XYZ file of C-alpha atoms in Angstrom:
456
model
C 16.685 -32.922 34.020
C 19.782 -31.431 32.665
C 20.736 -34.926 31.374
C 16.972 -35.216 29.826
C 17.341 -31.544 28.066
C 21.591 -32.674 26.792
C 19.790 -35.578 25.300
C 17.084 -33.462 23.455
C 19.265 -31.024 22.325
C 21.265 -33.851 21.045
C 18.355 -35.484 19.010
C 17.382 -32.512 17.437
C 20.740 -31.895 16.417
C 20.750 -35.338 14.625
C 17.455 -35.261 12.819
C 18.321 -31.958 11.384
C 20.610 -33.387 8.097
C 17.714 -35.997 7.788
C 14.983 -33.277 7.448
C 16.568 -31.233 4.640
C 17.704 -34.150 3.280
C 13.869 -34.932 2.553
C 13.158 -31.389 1.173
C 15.403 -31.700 -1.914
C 15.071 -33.880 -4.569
C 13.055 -33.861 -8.094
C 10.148 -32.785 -6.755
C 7.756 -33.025 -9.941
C 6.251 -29.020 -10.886
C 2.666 -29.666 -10.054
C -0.067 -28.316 -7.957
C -0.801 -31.838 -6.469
C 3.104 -32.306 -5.281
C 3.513 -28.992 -4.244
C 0.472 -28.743 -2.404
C 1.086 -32.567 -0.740
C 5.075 -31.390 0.181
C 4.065 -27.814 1.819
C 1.390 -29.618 4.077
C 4.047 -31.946 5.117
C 6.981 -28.994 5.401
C 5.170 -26.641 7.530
C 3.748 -29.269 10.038
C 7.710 -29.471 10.682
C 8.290 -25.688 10.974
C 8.052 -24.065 14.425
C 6.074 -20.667 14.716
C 9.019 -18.712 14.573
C 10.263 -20.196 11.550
C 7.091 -19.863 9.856
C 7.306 -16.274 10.463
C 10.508 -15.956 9.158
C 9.550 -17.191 5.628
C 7.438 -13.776 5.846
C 10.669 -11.665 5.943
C 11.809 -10.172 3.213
C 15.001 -8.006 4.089
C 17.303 -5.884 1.843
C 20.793 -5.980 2.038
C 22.419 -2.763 3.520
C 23.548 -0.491 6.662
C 20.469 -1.254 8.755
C 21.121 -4.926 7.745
C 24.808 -5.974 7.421
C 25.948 -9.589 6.228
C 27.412 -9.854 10.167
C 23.810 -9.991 11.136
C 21.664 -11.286 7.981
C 23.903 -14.407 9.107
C 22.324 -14.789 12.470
C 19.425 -14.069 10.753
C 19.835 -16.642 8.230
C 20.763 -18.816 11.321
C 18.311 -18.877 13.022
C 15.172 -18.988 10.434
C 14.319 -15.058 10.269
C 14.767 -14.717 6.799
C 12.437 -16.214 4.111
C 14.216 -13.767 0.887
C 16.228 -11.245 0.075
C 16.317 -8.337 -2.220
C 18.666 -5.658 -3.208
C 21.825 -7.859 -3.783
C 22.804 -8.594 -7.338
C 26.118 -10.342 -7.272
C 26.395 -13.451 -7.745
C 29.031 -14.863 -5.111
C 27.336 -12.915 -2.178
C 24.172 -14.399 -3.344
C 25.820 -17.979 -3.169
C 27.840 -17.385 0.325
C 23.950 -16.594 1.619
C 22.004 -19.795 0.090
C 25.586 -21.610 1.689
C 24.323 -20.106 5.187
C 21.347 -21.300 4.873
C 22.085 -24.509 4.121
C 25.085 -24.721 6.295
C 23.441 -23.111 9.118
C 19.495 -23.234 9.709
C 17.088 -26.089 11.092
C 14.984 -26.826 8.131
C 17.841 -25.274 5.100
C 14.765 -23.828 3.673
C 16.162 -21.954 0.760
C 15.998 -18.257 0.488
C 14.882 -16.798 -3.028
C 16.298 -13.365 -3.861
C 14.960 -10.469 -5.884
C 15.340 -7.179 -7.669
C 14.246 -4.216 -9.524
C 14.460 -5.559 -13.263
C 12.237 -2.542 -14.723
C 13.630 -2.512 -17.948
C 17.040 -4.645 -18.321
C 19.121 -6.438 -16.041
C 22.831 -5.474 -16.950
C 21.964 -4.505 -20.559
C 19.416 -0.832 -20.578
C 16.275 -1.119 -22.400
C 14.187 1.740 -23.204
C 11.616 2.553 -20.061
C 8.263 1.408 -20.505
C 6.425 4.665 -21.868
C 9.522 3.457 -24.905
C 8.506 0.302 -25.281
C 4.630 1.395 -25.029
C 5.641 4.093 -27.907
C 7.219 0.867 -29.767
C 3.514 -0.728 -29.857
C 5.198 -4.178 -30.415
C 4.809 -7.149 -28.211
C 7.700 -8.326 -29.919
C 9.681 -5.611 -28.504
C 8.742 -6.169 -25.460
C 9.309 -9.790 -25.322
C 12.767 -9.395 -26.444
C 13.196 -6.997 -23.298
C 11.698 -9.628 -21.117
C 13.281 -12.581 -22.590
C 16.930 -10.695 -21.992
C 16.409 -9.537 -19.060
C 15.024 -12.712 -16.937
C 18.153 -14.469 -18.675
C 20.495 -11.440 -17.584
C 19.101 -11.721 -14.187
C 18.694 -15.372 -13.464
C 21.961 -15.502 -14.935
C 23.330 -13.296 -11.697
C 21.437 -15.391 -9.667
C 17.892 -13.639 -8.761
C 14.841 -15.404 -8.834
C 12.305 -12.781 -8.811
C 11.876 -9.340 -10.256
C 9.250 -6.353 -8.724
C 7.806 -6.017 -12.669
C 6.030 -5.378 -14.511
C 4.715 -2.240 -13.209
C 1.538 -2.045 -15.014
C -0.287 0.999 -13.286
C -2.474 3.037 -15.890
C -1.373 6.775 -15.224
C -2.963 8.998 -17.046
C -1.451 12.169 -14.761
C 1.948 13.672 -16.294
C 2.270 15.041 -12.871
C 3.454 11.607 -11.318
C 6.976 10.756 -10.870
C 6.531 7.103 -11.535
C 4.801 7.349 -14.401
C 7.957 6.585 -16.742
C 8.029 3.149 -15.157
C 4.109 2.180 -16.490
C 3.173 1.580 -20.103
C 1.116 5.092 -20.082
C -2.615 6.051 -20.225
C -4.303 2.791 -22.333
C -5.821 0.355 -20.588
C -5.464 -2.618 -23.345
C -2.257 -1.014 -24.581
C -0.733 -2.013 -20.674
C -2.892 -4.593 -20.492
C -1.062 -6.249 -23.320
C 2.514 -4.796 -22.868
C 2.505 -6.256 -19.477
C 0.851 -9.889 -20.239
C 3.988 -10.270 -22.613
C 6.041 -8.974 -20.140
C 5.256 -11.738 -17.650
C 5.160 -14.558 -20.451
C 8.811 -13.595 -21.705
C 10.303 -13.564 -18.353
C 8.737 -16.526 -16.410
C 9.140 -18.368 -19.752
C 7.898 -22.210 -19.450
C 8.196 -22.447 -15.719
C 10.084 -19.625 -13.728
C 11.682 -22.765 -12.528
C 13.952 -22.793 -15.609
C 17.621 -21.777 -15.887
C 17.366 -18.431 -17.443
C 13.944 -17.487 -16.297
C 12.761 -15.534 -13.584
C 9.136 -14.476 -11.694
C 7.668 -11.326 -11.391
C 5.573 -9.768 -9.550
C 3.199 -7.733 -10.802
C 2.568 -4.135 -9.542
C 1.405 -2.330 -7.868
C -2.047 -3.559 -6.888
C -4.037 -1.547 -7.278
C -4.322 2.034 -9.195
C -1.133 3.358 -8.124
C -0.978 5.343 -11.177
C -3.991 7.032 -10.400
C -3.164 8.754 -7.483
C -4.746 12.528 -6.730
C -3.085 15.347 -8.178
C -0.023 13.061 -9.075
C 1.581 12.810 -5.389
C 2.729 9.632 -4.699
C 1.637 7.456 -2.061
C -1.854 9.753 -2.231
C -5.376 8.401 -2.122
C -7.348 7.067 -5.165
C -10.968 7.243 -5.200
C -13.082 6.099 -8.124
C -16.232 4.281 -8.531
C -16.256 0.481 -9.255
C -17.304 0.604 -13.071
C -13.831 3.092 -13.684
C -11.316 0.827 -11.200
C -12.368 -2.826 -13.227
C -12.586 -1.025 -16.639
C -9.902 1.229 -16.673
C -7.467 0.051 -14.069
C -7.674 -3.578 -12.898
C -7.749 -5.131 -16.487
C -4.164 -4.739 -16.498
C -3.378 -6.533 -13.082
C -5.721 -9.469 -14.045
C -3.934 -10.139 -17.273
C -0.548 -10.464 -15.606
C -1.553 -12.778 -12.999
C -3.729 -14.750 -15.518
C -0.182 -15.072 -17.320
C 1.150 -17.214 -14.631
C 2.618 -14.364 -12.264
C 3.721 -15.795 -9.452
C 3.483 -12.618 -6.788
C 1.903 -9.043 -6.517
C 3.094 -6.017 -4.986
C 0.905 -4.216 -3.288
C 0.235 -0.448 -3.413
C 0.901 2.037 -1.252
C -1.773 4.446 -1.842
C -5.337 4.217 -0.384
C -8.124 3.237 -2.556
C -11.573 4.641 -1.869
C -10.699 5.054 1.988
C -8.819 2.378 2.663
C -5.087 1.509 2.378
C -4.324 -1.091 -0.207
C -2.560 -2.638 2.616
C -5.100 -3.023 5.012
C -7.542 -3.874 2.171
C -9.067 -7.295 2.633
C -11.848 -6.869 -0.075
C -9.144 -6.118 -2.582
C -6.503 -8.748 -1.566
C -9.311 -11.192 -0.372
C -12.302 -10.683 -2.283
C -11.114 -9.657 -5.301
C -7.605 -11.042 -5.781
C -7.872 -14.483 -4.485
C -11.760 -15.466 -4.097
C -12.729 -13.913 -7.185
C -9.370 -14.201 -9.602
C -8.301 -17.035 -8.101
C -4.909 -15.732 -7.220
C -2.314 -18.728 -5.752
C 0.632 -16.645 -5.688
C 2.839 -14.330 -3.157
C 1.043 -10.721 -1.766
C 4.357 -8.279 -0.668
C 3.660 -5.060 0.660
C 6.191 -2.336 -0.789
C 8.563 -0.873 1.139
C 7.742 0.050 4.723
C 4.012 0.228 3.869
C 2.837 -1.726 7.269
C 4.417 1.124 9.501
C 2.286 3.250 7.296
C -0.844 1.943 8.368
C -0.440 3.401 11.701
C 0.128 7.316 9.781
C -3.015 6.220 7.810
C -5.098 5.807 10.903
C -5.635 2.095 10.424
C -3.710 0.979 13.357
C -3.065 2.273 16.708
C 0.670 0.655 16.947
C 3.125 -1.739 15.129
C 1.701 -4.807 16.658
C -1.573 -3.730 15.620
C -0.426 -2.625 12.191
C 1.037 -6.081 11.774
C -2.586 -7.882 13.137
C -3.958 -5.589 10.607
C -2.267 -6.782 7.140
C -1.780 -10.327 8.083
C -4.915 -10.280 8.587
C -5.913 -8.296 5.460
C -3.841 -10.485 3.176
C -0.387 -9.216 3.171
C 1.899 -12.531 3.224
C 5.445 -11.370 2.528
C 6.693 -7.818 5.110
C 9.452 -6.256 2.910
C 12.163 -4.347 4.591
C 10.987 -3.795 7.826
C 11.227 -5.872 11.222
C 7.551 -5.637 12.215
C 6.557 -9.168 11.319
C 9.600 -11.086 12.755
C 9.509 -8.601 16.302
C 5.257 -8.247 16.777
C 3.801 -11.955 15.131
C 4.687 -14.475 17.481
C 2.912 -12.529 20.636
C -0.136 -11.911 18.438
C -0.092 -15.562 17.692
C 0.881 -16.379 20.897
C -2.447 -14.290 21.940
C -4.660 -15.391 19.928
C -4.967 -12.174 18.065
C -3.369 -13.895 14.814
C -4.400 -17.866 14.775
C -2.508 -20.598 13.407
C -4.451 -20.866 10.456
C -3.574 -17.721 9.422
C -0.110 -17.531 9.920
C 0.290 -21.132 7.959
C -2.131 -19.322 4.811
C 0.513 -17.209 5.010
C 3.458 -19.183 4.913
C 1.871 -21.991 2.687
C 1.997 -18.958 -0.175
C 5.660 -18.496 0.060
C 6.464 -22.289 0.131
C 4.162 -22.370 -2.770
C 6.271 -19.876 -4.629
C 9.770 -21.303 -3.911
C 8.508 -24.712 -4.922
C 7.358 -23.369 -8.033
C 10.769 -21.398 -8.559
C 12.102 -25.278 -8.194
C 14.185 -23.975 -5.024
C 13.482 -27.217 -3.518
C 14.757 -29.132 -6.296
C 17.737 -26.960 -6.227
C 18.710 -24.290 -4.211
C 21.847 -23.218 -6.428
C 19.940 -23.719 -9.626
C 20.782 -20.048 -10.771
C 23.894 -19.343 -9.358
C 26.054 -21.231 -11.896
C 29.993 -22.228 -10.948
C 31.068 -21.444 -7.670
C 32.988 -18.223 -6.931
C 32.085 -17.199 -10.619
C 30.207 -13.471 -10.943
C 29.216 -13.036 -14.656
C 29.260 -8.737 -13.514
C 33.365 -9.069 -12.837
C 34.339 -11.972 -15.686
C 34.004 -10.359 -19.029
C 30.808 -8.656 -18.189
C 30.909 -6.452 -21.312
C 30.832 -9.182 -24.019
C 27.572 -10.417 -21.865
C 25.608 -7.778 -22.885
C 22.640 -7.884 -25.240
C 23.628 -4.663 -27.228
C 22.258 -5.946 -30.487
C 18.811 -6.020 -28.730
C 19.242 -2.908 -26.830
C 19.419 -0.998 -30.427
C 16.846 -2.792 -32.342
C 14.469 -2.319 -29.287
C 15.869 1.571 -28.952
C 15.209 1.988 -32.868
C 11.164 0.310 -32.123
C 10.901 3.041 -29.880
C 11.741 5.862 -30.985
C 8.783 8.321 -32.225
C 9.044 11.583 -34.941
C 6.660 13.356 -33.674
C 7.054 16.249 -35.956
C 10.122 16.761 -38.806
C 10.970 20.094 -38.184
C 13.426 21.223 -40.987
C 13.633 18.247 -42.468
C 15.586 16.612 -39.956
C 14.707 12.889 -40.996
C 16.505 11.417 -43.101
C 19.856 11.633 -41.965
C 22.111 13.557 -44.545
C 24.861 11.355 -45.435
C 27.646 12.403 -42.936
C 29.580 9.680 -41.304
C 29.721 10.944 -38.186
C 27.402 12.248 -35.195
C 28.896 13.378 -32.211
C 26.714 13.952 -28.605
C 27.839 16.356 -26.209
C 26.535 17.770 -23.064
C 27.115 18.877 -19.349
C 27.654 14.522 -18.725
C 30.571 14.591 -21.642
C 33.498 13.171 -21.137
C 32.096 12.299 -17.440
C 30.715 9.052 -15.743
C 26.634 8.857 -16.126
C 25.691 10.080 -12.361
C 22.373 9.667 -12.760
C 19.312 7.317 -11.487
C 20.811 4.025 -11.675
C 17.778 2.080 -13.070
C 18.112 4.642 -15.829
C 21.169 4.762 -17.470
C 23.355 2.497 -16.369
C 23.694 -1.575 -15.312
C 22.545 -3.530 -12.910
C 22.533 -2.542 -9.211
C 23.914 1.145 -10.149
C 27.216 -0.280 -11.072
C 28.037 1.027 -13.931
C 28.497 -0.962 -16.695
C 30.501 0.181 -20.344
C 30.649 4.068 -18.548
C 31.443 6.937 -20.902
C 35.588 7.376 -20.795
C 37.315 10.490 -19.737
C 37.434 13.145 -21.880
C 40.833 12.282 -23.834
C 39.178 9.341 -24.744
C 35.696 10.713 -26.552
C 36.609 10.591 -29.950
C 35.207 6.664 -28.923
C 31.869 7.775 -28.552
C 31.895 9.320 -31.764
C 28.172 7.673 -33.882
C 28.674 6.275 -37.253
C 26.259 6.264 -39.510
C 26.002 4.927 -42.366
């Protein structure tokens, strides 16, 4: 017996270079191939390594590299998000190569709300800018800025209609206008996923978050929404819709309730509506944490049964918590989640990193080895030029109080304030680079006369 199990454990060992070797190649970008190599892939996946394409973890304390790598070992990881440079990115993709059964490639992603290393305006700017050109040239940069450090996928556009001043997300949405974000966001998608998110310098997104999140009561986020059908498909979903019909390759799902019933946990919206009725082919991710908040919303009695509950609603991809990978394989194991429903599952998230071309090649935006475009000359990289003409698009005189506008002819402006002389410390996705590294920071105060505006 012992000999028998050596000799097993020998064979499997073997095969595995000969089964990766059949996952790369040059696949050809079409339903019909993708749809023929997933079937094939996932009859060779085990149950726990179909689960594991289901993880989405981010990088930090609760989750050190020491133990991503086991992770990434042993098949518990399906993406990561949260970790923007480039070599790091690259020593993970190696462990996964190096390391796991089936070398099924990770894809990571990241917060690109408006720029990658080069700022933007927010989104209420660019809605203010009421040019699609605009915002293409903020989409365009930033899927090159980010593909260029190696993501795959951003969590944009946000494209929640907010028509409340009172919520604290609002600033990431396009405002109160239906078509206006309906629009805004459709160009959004196009410019970043480009020709095929496939490409070099493009990226997915993910569209978010579904659905009304920006119409939350009295402005408190993560509250309940409740409308009647005619306001949520005039007023709210029209926006959602046009991203997807774009070519959007995921969707982030809300946290809020919506007429009772956590978006989460919601199988008529992430069944009915978003796959049987808009034909939907893509990714579903729940937003941060939002299965363990079934069980405060009364929808489940534990985390197993929270996890029962949104596989089984339509959630495919868990981010940034460990229910999935620690409560799925006893409900499958039980019965209480079949086969068929874990593989739906799984089949979306092979769909998507087929469609990023992951399994034509894993590496295909990391560029040179050991090279990190944030550490080698990172400020010539930036898009400034764009950043102003964008800024300039955006701007809005809403009254000319003292006859402000024009500008008299003095060469130079100078800005001051409490931040003077000091580095930015504020939100990260708002004034400075990518990841909340700062990026071109403000010098010390001997050094202002830098900052000085010309105009001319």
């Amino acid at each position: 017996m012992k000999w028998l199990c050596t000799v097993g454990v020998a064979v499997s060992l073997a095969l595995q270079p000969a089964l990766a070797d059949e996952l790369f190649g040059n696949h050809p970008l079409t339903p019909q191939a993708r749809d023929a190599f997933v079937t094939d892939l996932l009859k060779k996946m085990t149950v726990d390594e179909k689960i594991g394409q289901l993880r989405l973890i981010s990088v930090g304390p609760d989750n050190p590299k020491e133990a991503i790598r086991e992770m990434i070992k042993n098949g518990q990881v399906g993406a990561i998000f949260n970790t923007v440079t480039r070599p790091d990115i690259r020593a993970m993709q190696d462990q996964v190569m190096q390391l796991s059964r089936l070398k099924i490639p990770l894809f990571f992603a990241y917060d690109v709300l408006h720029g990658q290393r080069t700022v933007f305006p927010i989104s209420l700017g660019l809605a203010s800018s009421f040019n699609l050109d605009a915002v293409k040239t903020v989409g365009r940069v930033s899927a090159y800025e980010a593909a260029d450090d190696g993501l795959n996928m951003t969590w944009a556009p946000m494209v929640d209609v907010s028509r409340d001043p009172r919520w604290g997300r609002a600033s990431e949405g396009f405002g109160e206008d239906t078509y206006l974000t309906t629009m805004m966001g459709q160009a959004m998608v196009e410019s970043m996923q480009g020709k095929s998110p496939a490409d070099r310098y493009s990226v997915m997104t993910s569209v978010k978050h579904f659905a009304a999140y920006g119409a939350v009561e009295g402005g408190k986020e993560y509250n309940t929404v409740d409308m009647s059908p005619q306001r949520l498909f005039n007023d709210y979903m029209p926006p959602y819709k046009a991203g997807l019909d774009a070519g959007s390759g995921a969707v982030m799902v809300a946290l809020n309730s919506l007429n009772g019933t956590p978006a989460t946990s919601d199988s008529w919206l992430l069944k009915d509506v978003l796959r049987d009725q808009w034909g939907f082919k893509g990714i579903t991710v729940s937003d941060h944490g939002a299965i363990k908040e079934l069980i405060k919303h009364g929808v489940a009695s534990d985390p197993e049964d929270a996890v029962r509950v949104a596989l089984k609603s339509g959630i495919n991809m868990s981010m940034s918590d460990e229910y999935y990978s620690k409560y799925l394989p006893g409900l499958v194991k039980s019965g209480k989640v079949t086969m068929a429903e874990l593989d739906d599952a799984t089949r979306h998230v092979l769909n998507v990193k087929y469609d990023m071309g992951l399994f034509n090649d894993p590496y295909s935006h990391l560029g040179p080895k050991d090279s990190d475009p944030q550490d080698t000359n990172a400020e010539s990289r930036l898009h400034r030029k764009e950043a102003r003409e964008v800024a300039r698009e955006s701007l809005v005189l809403l009254k000319n109080r003292l006859d402000t506008l024009p500008l008299k002819k003095i060469r130079h402006y100078r800005g001051g304030g409490r931040a003077g002389g000091q580095q930015a410390r504020h939100d990260g996705q708002l004034v400075r680079g990518r990841g909340g590294r700062p990026v071109g920071d403000r010098p010390d105060r001997h050094q202002k006369k830098r900052w000085a505006i010309t105009a001319k």
